[in-house]
Amino acid sequence: MNIIELRQTGILIATNNPHKVYELRQLLEPYAIPVKTPEELGIKINVKETGKTFEENAKLKVEAYYSIAKIPTIADDSGLEVDALNKEPGVFSARYGGEHLTDEERNFYLLEKIKHIADYLRTARFVCVLAFKVAHNEPVKFYKGIVEGKILYQPRGKNGFGYDPIFEEIRTKKSFAELSLEEKNQISHRGKALQQFLNDLILILK
Ligand code: ITT
């Protein structure tokens, strides 16, 4: 596949999370690569995330969606690792504290668990693994992005999604929910993983 063909097929963003689509679409826009969603392609599946690592789950997702869509597909498995919680919630980030909690409830659940932990021990990181499958006979490729920070005592900011309001990024000292989409994408785990993907794409496309 070459870039002209890729621009024709587009890339399927294999996720049911609209916030991930929003962030990844914005990052891919300058490259004129059309982004497709499962919904737009009429694909309705829920992949069981049985893996123990972000890589395993990203692979499960990309392969499941690619086998149906048969166009270049990228999947994202991501989460928050809190050191004081032995790197939980990790791969369980989306369902931590219970499947049906809202983002806000999930954040309070986590804050409650570490309410007695001192500031200097509240270190945490967001991790994102992107898995990309370009064609049937090509192996899945992986790209990983990590951003360090710490867990606040209370949520701060209104932007973003998930754990963004309780995660203070190490350099800006702002919570991810206090950053604009563009600012978050420049430094986030997802932004970093996607940048690696874009650097590699030129080598993948023949
Ligand atoms: P798909 O599996 O359909 O992609 P999902 O939301 O279930 O959607 P994951 O299994 O990868 O995706 O879980 C990732 C969770 O980690 C996500 O639901 C958030 O709770 C959290 N998370 C990941 N990236 C985040 C970010 O940039 N900001 C805040 N929270 C994030």
mmCIF file with all atom_site columns, C-alpha atoms in Angstrom, residues 51 55 70 77 102:
data_model
loop_
_atom_site.group_PDB
_atom_site.id
_atom_site.type_symbol
_atom_site.label_atom_id
_atom_site.label_alt_id
_atom_site.label_comp_id
_atom_site.label_asym_id
_atom_site.label_entity_id
_atom_site.label_seq_id
_atom_site.pdbx_PDB_ins_code
_atom_site.Cartn_x
_atom_site.Cartn_y
_atom_site.Cartn_z
_atom_site.occupancy
_atom_site.B_iso_or_equiv
_atom_site.pdbx_formal_charge
_atom_site.auth_seq_id
_atom_site.auth_comp_id
_atom_site.auth_asym_id
_atom_site.auth_atom_id
_atom_site.pdbx_PDB_model_num
ATOM 1 C CA . GLY A 1 51  ? -5.002  -9.419 27.888 1.00 0.00 ? 51  GLY A CA 1
ATOM 2 C CA . GLU A 1 55  ? -0.044  -4.508 23.968 1.00 0.00 ? 55  GLU A CA 1
ATOM 3 C CA . LYS A 1 70  ? -10.216 -5.111 5.852  1.00 0.00 ? 70  LYS A CA 1
ATOM 4 C CA . ASP A 1 77  ? -5.345  0.473  24.524 1.00 0.00 ? 77  ASP A CA 1
ATOM 5 C CA . THR A 1 102 ? -19.470 7.694  35.259 1.00 0.00 ? 102 THR A CA 1
#
